[in-house]
JSON list of C-alpha atoms in Angstrom, two decimals:
[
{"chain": "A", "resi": 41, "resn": "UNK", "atom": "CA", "xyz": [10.02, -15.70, 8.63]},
{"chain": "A", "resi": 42, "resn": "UNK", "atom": "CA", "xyz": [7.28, -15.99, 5.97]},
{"chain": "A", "resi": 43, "resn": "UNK", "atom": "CA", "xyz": [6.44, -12.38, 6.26]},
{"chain": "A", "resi": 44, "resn": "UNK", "atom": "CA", "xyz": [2.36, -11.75, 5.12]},
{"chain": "A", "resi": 45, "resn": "UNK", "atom": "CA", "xyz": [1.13, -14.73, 3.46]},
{"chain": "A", "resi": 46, "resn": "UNK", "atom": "CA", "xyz": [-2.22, -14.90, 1.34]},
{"chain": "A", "resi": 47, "resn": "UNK", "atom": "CA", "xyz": [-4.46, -17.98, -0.29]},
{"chain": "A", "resi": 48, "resn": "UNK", "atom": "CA", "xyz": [-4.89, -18.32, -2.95]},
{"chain": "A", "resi": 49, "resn": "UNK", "atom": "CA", "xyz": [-2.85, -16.32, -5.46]},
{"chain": "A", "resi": 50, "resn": "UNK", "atom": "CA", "xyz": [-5.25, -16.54, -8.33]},
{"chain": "A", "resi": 51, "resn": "UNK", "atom": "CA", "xyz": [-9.28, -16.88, -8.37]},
{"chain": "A", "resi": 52, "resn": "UNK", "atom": "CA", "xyz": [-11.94, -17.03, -10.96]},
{"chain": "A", "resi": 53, "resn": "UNK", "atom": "CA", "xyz": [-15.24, -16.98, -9.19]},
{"chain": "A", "resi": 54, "resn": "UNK", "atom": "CA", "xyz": [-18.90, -16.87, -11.57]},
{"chain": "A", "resi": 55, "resn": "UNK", "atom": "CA", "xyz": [-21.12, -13.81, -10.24]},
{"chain": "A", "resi": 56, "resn": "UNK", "atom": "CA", "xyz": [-23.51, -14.56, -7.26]},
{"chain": "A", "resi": 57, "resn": "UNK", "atom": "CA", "xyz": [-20.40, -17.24, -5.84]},
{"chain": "A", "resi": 58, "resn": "UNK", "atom": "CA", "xyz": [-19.02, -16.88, -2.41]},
{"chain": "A", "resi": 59, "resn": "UNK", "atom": "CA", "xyz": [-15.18, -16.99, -1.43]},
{"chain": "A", "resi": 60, "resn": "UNK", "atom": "CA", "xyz": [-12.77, -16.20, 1.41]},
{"chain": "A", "resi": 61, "resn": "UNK", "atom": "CA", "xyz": [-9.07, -15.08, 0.68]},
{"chain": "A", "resi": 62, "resn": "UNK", "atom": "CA", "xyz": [-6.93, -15.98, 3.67]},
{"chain": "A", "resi": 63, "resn": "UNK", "atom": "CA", "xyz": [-4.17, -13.99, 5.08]},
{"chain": "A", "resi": 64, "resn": "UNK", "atom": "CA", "xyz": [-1.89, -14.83, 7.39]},
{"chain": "A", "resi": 65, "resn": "UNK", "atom": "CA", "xyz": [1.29, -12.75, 9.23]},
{"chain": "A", "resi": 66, "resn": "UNK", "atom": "CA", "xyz": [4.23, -14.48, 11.28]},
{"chain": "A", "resi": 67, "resn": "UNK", "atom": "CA", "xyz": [5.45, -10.82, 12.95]},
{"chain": "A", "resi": 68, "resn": "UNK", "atom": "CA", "xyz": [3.66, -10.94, 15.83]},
{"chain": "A", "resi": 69, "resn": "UNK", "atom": "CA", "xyz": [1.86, -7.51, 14.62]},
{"chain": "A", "resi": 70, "resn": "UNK", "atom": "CA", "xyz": [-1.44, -6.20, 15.85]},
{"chain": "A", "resi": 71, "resn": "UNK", "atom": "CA", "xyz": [-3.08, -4.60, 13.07]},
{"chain": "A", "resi": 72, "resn": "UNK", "atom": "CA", "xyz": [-4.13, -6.19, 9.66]},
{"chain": "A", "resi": 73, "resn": "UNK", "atom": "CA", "xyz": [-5.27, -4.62, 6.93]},
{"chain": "A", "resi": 74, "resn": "UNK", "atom": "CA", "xyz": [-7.33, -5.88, 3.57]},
{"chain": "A", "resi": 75, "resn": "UNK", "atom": "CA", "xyz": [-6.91, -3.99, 0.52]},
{"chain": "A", "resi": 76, "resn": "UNK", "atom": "CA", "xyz": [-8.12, -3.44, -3.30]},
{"chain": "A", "resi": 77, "resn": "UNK", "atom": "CA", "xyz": [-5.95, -2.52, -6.38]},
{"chain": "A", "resi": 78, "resn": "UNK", "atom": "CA", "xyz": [-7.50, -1.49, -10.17]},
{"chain": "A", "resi": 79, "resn": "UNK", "atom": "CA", "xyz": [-6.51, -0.55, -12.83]},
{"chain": "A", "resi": 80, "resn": "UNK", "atom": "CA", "xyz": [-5.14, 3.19, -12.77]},
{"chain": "A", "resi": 81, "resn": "UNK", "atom": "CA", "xyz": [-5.66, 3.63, -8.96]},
{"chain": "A", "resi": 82, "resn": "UNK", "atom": "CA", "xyz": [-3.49, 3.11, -5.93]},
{"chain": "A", "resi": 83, "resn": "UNK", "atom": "CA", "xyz": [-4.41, 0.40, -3.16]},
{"chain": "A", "resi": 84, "resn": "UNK", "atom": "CA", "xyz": [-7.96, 1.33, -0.83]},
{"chain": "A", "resi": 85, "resn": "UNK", "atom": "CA", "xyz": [-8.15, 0.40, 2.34]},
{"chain": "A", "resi": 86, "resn": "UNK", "atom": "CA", "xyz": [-11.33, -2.44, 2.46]},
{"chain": "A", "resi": 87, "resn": "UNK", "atom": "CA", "xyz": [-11.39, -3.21, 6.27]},
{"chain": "A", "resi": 88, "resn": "UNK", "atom": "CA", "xyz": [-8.99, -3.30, 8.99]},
{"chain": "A", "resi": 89, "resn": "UNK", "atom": "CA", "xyz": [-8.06, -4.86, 11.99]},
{"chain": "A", "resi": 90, "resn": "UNK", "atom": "CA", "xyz": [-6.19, -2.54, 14.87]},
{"chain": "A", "resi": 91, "resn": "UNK", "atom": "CA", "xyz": [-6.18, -5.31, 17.28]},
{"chain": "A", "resi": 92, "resn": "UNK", "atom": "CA", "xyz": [-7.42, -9.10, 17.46]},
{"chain": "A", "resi": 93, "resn": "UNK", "atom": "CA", "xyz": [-11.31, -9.18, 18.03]},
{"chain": "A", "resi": 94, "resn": "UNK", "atom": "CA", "xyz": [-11.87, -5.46, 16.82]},
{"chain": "A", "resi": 95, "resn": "UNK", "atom": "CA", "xyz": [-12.86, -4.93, 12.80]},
{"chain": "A", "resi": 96, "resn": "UNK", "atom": "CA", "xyz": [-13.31, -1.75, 11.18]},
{"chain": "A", "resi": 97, "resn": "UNK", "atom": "CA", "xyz": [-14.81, -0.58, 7.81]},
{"chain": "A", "resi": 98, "resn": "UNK", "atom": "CA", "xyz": [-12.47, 1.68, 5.45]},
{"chain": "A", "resi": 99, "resn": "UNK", "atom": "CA", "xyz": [-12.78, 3.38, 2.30]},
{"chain": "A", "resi": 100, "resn": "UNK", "atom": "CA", "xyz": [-14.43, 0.43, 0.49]},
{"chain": "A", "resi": 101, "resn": "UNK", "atom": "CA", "xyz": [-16.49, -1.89, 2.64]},
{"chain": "A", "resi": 102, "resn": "UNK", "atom": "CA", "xyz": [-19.50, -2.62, 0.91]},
{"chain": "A", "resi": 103, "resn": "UNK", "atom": "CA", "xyz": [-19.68, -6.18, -0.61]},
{"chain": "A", "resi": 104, "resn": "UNK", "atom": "CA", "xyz": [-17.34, -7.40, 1.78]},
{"chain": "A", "resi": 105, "resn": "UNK", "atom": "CA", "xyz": [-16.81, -9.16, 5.14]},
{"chain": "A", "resi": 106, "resn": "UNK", "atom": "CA", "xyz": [-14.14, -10.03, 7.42]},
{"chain": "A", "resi": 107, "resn": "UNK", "atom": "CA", "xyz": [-13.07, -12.07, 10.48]},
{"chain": "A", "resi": 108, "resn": "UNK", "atom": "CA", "xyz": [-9.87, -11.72, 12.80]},
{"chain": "A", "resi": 109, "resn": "UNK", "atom": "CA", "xyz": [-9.85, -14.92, 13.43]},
{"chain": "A", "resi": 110, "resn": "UNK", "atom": "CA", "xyz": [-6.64, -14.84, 15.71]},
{"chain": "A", "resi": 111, "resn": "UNK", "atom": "CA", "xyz": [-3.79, -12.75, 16.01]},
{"chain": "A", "resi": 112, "resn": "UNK", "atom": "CA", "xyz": [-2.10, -14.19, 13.10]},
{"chain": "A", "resi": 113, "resn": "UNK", "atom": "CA", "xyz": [-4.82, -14.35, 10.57]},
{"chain": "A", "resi": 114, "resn": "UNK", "atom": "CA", "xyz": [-7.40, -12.12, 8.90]},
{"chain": "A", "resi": 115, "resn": "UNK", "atom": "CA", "xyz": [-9.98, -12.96, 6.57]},
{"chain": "A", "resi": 116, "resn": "UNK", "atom": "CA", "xyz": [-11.79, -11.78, 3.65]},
{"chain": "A", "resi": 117, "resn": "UNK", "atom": "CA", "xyz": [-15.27, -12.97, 2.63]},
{"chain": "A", "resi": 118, "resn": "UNK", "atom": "CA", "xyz": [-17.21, -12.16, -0.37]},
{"chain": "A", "resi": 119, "resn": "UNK", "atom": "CA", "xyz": [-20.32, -13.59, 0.01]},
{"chain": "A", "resi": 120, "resn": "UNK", "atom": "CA", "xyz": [-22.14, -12.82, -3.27]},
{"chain": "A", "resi": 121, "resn": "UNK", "atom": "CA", "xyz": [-19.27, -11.65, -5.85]},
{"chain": "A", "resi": 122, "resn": "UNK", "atom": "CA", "xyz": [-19.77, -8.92, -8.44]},
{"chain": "A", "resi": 123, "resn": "UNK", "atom": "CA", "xyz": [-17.88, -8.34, -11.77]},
{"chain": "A", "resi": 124, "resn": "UNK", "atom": "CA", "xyz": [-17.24, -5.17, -9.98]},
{"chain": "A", "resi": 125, "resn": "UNK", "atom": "CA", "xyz": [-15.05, -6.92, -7.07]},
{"chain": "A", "resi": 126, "resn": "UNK", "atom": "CA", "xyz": [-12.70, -8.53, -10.10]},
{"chain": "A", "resi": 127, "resn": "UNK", "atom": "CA", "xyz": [-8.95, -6.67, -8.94]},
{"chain": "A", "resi": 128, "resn": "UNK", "atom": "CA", "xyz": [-5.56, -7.76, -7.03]},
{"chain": "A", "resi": 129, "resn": "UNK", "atom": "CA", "xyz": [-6.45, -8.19, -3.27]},
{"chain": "A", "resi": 130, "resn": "UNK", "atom": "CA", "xyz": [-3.48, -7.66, -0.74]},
{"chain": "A", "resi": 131, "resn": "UNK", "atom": "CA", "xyz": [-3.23, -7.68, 2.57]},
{"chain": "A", "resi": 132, "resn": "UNK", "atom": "CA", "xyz": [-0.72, -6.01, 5.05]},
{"chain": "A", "resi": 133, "resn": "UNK", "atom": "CA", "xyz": [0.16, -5.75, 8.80]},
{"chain": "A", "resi": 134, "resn": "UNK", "atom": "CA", "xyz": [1.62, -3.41, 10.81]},
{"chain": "A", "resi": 135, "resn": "UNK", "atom": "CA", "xyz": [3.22, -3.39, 14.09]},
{"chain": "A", "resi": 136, "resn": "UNK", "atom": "CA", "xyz": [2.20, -2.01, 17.77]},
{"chain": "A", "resi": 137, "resn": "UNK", "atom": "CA", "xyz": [4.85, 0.11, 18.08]},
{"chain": "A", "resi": 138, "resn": "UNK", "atom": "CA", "xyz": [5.63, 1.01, 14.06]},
{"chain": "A", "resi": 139, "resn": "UNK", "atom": "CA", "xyz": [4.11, 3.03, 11.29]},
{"chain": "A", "resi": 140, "resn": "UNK", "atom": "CA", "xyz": [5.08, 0.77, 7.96]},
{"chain": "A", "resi": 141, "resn": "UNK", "atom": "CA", "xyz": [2.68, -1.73, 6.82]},
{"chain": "A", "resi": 142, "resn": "UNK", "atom": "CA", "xyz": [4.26, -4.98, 5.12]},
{"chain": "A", "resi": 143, "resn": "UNK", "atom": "CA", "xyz": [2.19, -6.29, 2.37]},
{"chain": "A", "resi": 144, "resn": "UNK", "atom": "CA", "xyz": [1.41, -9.71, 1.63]},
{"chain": "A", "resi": 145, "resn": "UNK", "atom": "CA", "xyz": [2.00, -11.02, -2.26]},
{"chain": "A", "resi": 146, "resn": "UNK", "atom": "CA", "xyz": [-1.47, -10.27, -3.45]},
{"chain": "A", "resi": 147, "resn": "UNK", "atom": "CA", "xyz": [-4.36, -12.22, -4.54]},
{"chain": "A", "resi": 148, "resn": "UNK", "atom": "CA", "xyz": [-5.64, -11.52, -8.00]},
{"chain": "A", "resi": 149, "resn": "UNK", "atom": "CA", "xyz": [-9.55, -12.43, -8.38]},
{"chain": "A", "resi": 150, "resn": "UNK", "atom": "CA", "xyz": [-11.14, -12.49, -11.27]},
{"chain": "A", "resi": 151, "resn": "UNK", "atom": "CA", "xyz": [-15.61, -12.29, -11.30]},
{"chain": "A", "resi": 152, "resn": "UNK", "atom": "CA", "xyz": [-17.42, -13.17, -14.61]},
{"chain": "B", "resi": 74, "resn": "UNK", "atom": "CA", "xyz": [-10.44, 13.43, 3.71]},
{"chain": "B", "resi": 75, "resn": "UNK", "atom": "CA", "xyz": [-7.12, 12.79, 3.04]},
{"chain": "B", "resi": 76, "resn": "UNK", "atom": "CA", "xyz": [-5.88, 13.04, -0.56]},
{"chain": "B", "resi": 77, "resn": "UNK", "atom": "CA", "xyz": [-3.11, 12.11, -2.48]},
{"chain": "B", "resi": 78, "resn": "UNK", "atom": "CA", "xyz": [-1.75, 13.46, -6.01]},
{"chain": "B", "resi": 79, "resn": "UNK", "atom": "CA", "xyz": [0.60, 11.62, -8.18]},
{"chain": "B", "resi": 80, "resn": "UNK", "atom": "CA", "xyz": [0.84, 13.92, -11.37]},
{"chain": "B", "resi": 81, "resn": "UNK", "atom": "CA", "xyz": [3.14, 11.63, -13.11]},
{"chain": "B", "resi": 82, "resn": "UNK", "atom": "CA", "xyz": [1.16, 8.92, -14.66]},
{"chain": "B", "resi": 83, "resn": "UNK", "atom": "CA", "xyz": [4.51, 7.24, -16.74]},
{"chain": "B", "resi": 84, "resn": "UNK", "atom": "CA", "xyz": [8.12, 8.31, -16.05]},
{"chain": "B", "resi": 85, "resn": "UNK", "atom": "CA", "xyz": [11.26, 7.40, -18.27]},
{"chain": "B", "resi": 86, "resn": "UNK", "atom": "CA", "xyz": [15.24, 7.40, -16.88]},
{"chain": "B", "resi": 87, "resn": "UNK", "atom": "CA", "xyz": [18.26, 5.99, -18.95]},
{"chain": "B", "resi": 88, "resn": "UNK", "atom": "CA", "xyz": [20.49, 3.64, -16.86]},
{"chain": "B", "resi": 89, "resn": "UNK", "atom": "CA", "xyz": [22.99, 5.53, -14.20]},
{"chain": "B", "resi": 90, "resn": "UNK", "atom": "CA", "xyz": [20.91, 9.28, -14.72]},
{"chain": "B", "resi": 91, "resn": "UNK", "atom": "CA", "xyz": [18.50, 10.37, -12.04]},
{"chain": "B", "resi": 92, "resn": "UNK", "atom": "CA", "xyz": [14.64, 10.33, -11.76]},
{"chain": "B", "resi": 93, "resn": "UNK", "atom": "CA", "xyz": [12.26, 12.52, -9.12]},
{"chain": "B", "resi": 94, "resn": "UNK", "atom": "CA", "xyz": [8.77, 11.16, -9.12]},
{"chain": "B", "resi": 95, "resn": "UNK", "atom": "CA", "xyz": [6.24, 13.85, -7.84]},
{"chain": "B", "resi": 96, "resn": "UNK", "atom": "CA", "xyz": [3.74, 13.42, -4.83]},
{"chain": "B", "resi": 97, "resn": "UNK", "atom": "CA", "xyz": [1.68, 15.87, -3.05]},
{"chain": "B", "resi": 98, "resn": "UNK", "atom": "CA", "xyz": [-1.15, 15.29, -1.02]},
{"chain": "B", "resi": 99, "resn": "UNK", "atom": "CA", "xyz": [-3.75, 17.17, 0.96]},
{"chain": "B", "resi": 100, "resn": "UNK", "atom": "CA", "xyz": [-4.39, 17.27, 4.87]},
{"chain": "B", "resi": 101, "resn": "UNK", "atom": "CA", "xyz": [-4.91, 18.88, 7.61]},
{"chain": "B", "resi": 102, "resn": "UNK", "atom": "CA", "xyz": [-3.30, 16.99, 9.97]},
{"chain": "B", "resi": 103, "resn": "UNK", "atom": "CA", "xyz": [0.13, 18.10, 11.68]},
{"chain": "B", "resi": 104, "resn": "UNK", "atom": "CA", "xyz": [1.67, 15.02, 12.15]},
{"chain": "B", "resi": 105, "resn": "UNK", "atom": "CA", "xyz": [1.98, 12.08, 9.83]},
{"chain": "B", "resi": 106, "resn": "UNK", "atom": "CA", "xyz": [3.52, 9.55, 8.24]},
{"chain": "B", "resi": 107, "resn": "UNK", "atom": "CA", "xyz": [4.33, 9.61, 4.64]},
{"chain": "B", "resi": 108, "resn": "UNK", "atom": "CA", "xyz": [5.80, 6.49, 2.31]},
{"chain": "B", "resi": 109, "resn": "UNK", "atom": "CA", "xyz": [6.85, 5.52, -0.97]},
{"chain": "B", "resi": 110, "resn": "UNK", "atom": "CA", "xyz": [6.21, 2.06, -2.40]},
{"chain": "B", "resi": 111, "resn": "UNK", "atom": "CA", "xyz": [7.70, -0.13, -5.20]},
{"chain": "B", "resi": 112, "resn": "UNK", "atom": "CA", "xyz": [5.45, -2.53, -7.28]},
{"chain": "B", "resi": 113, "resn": "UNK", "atom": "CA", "xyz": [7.39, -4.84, -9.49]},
{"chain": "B", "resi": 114, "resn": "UNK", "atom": "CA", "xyz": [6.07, -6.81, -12.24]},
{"chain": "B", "resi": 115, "resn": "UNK", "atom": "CA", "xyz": [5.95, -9.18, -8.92]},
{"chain": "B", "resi": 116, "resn": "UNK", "atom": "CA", "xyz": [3.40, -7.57, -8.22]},
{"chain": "B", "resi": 117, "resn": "UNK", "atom": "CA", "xyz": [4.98, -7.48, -4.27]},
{"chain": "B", "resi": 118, "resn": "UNK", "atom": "CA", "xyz": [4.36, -3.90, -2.74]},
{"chain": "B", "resi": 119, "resn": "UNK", "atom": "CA", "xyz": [8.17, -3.06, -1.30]},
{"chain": "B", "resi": 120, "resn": "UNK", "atom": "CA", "xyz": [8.48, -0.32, 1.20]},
{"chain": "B", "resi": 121, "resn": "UNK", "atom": "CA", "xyz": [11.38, 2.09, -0.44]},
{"chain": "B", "resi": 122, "resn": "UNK", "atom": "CA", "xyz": [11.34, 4.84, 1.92]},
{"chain": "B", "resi": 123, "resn": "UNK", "atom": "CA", "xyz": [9.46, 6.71, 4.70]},
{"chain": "B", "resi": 124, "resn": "UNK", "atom": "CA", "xyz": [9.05, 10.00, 6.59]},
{"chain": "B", "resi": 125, "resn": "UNK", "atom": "CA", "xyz": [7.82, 11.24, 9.66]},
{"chain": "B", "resi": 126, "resn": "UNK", "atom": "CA", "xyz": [5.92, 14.96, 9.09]},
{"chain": "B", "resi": 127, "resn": "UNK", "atom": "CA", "xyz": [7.68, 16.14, 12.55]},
{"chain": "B", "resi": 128, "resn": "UNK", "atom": "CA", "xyz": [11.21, 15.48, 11.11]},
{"chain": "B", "resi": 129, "resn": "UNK", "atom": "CA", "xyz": [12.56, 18.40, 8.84]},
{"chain": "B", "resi": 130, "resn": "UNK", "atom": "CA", "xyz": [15.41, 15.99, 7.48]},
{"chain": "B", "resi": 131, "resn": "UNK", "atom": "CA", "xyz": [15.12, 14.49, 4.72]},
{"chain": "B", "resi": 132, "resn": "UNK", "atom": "CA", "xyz": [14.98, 10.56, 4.61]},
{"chain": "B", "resi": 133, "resn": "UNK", "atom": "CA", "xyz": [17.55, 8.91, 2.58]},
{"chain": "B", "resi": 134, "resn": "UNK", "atom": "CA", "xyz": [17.99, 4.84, 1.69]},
{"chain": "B", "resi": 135, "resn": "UNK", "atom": "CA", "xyz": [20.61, 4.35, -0.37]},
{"chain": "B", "resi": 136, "resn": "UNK", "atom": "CA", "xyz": [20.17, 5.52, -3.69]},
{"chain": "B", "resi": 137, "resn": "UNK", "atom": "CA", "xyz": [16.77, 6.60, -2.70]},
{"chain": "B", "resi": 138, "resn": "UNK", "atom": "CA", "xyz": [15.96, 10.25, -1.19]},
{"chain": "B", "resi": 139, "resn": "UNK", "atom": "CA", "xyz": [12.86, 12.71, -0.48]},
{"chain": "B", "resi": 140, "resn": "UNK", "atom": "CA", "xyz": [12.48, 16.24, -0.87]},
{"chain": "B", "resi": 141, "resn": "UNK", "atom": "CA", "xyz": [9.74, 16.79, 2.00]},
{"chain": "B", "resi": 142, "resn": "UNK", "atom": "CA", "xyz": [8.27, 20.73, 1.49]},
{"chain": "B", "resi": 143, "resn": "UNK", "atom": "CA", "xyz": [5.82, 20.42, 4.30]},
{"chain": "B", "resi": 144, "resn": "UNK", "atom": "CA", "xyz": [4.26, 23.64, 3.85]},
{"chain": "B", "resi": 145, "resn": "UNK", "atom": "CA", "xyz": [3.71, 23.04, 0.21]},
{"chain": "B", "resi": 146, "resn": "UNK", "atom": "CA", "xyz": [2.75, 19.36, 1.23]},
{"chain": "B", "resi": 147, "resn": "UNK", "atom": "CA", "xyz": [4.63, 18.01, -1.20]},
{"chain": "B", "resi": 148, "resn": "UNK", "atom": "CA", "xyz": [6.75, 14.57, -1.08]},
{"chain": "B", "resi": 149, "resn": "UNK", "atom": "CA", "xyz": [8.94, 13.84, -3.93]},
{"chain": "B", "resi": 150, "resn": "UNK", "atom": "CA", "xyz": [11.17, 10.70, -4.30]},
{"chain": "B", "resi": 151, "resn": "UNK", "atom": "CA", "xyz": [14.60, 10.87, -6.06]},
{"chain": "B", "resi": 152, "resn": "UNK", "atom": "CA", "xyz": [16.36, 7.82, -7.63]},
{"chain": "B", "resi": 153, "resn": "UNK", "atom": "CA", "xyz": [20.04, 8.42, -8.29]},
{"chain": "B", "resi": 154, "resn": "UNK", "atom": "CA", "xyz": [22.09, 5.95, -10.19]},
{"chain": "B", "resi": 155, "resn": "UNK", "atom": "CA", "xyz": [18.55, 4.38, -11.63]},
{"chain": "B", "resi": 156, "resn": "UNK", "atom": "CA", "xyz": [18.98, 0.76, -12.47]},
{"chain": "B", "resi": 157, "resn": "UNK", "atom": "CA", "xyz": [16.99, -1.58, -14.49]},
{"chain": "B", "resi": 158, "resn": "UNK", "atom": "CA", "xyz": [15.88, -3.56, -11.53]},
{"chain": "B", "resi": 159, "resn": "UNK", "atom": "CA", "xyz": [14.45, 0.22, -10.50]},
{"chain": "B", "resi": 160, "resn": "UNK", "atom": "CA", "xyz": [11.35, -0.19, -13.30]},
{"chain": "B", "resi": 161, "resn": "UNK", "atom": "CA", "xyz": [8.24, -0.72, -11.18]},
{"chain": "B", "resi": 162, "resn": "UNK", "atom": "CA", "xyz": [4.79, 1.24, -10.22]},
{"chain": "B", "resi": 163, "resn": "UNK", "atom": "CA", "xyz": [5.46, 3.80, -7.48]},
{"chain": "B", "resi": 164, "resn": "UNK", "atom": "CA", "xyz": [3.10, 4.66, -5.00]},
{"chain": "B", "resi": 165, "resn": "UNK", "atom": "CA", "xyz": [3.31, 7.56, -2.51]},
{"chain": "B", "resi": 166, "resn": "UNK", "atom": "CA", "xyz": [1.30, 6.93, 0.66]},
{"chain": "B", "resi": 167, "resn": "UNK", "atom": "CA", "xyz": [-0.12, 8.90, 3.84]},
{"chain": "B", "resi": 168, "resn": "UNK", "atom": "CA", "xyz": [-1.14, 8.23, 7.09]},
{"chain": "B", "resi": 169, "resn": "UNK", "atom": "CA", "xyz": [-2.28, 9.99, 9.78]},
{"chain": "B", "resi": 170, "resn": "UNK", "atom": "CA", "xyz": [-0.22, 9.68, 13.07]},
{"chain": "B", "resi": 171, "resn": "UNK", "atom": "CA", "xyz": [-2.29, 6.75, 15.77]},
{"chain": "B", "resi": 172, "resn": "UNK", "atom": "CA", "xyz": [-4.44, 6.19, 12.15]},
{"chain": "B", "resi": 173, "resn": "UNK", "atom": "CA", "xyz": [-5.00, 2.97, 10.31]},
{"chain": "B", "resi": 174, "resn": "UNK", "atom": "CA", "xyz": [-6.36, 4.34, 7.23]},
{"chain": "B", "resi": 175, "resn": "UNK", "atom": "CA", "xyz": [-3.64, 4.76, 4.89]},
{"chain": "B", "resi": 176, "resn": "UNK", "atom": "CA", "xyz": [-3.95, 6.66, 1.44]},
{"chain": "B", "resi": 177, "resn": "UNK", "atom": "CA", "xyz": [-2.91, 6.34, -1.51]},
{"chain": "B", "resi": 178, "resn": "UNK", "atom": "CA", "xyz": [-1.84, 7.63, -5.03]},
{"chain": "B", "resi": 179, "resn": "UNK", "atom": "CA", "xyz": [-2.47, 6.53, -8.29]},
{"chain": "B", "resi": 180, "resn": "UNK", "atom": "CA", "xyz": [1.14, 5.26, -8.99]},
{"chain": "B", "resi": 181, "resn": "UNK", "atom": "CA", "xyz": [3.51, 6.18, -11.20]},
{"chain": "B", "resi": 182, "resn": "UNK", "atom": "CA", "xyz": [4.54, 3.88, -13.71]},
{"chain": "B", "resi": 183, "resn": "UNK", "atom": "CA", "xyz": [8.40, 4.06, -14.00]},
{"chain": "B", "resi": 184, "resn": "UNK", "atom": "CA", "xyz": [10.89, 2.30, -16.95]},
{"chain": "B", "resi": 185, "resn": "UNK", "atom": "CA", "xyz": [14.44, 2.19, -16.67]},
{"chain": "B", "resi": 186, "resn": "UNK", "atom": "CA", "xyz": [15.87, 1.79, -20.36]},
{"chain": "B", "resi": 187, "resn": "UNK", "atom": "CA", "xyz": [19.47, 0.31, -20.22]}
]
């Protein structure tokens, strides 16, 4: 059991590029989440997933897109990167039945 | 919205003493969910400990226990017998019961000297 896994683990991306950080969950859970760390502030929520085929925007959606793509897998697309979208990128899932989210190892992306 | 405080920005224990780390948050809600995370240099977020807002007990893991004051909405996390593999970022976490938006503090920053 791999747990949450995320690609890649380190990005450096020039302003105006596009990437996707993958994420990826062997639990069998339902609902994925994608969220932001910086510097002083605790993790916000970006987008979720409560169930494959069904997206939802959180706290900080703007500049961002994503894609259940399965119910394994959830994607994160940045399709025009800012300096202001440089931070550690994690992503979690959480089970039909349960309240704990398990987080993935992080992704940290870096926009010049 | 919901809101949650961590007051403590950097914390200090010597080896073997005891540490609380403070949380409080701000809701409305009646029931909940509320969680405390560990952040290693690893950078890996580790669930320590949770609660349900509907249980008066306390939740204990180990060497790790909450003081839960509901009515003061207050969630505070005690480390007995600190060790060195203890120093880490802390976050204290809320969610809403059926709710996928969870919330977090600003972490507290905690160093375990031997």
């Amino acid at each position: 059991n791999a747990g949450v896994t995320q690609t890649p683990k380190f990005q450096v991306l020039k302003t105006g590029q596009s990437m996707t950080l993958q994420c990826a969950q062997d639990m069998n859970h339902n609902s994925m989440y994608w969220y932001r760390q910086d510097p002083g502030m605790g993790l916000r929520l970006i987008y979720y997933s409560a169930s494959e085929g069904t997206t939802d925007k959180g706290e900080v959606p703007n500049g961002y897109n994503v894609s259940r793509l399965n119910k394994r897998e959830f994607s994160l697309r940045l399709e025009s990167a800012a300096p202001s979208q440089t931070s550690v990128y994690f992503c979690a899932s959480k089970g039909l039945a349960g309240d704990t989210q398990y987080f993935g190892p992080g992704t940290r992306l870096t926009v010049l | 919205a919901q809101t949650v405080t961590q007051s403590q920005p950097e914390m200090s224990v010597q080896e073997a003493e005891t540490v609380t780390l403070s949380c409080t948050y701000d809701t409305s809600e009646s029931n909940y969910y509320l969680f405390w995370y560990k952040q290693p240099p690893s950078r890996q977020m580790i669930l320590v400990i949770r609660q349900e807002a509907y249980k008066q007990q306390n939740a204990t893991e180990n060497r790790f226990s909450v003081n839960f004051q509901k009515a003061a909405k207050s969630f505070s996390l005690k480390i007995s017998d600190s060790q060195l593999g203890d120093t880490a970022m802390y976050f204290c976490a809320f969610m809403k019961q059926n709710n996928n938006d969870m919330r977090f503090g600003a972490g507290t920053r905690l160093t375990v000297k031997p």
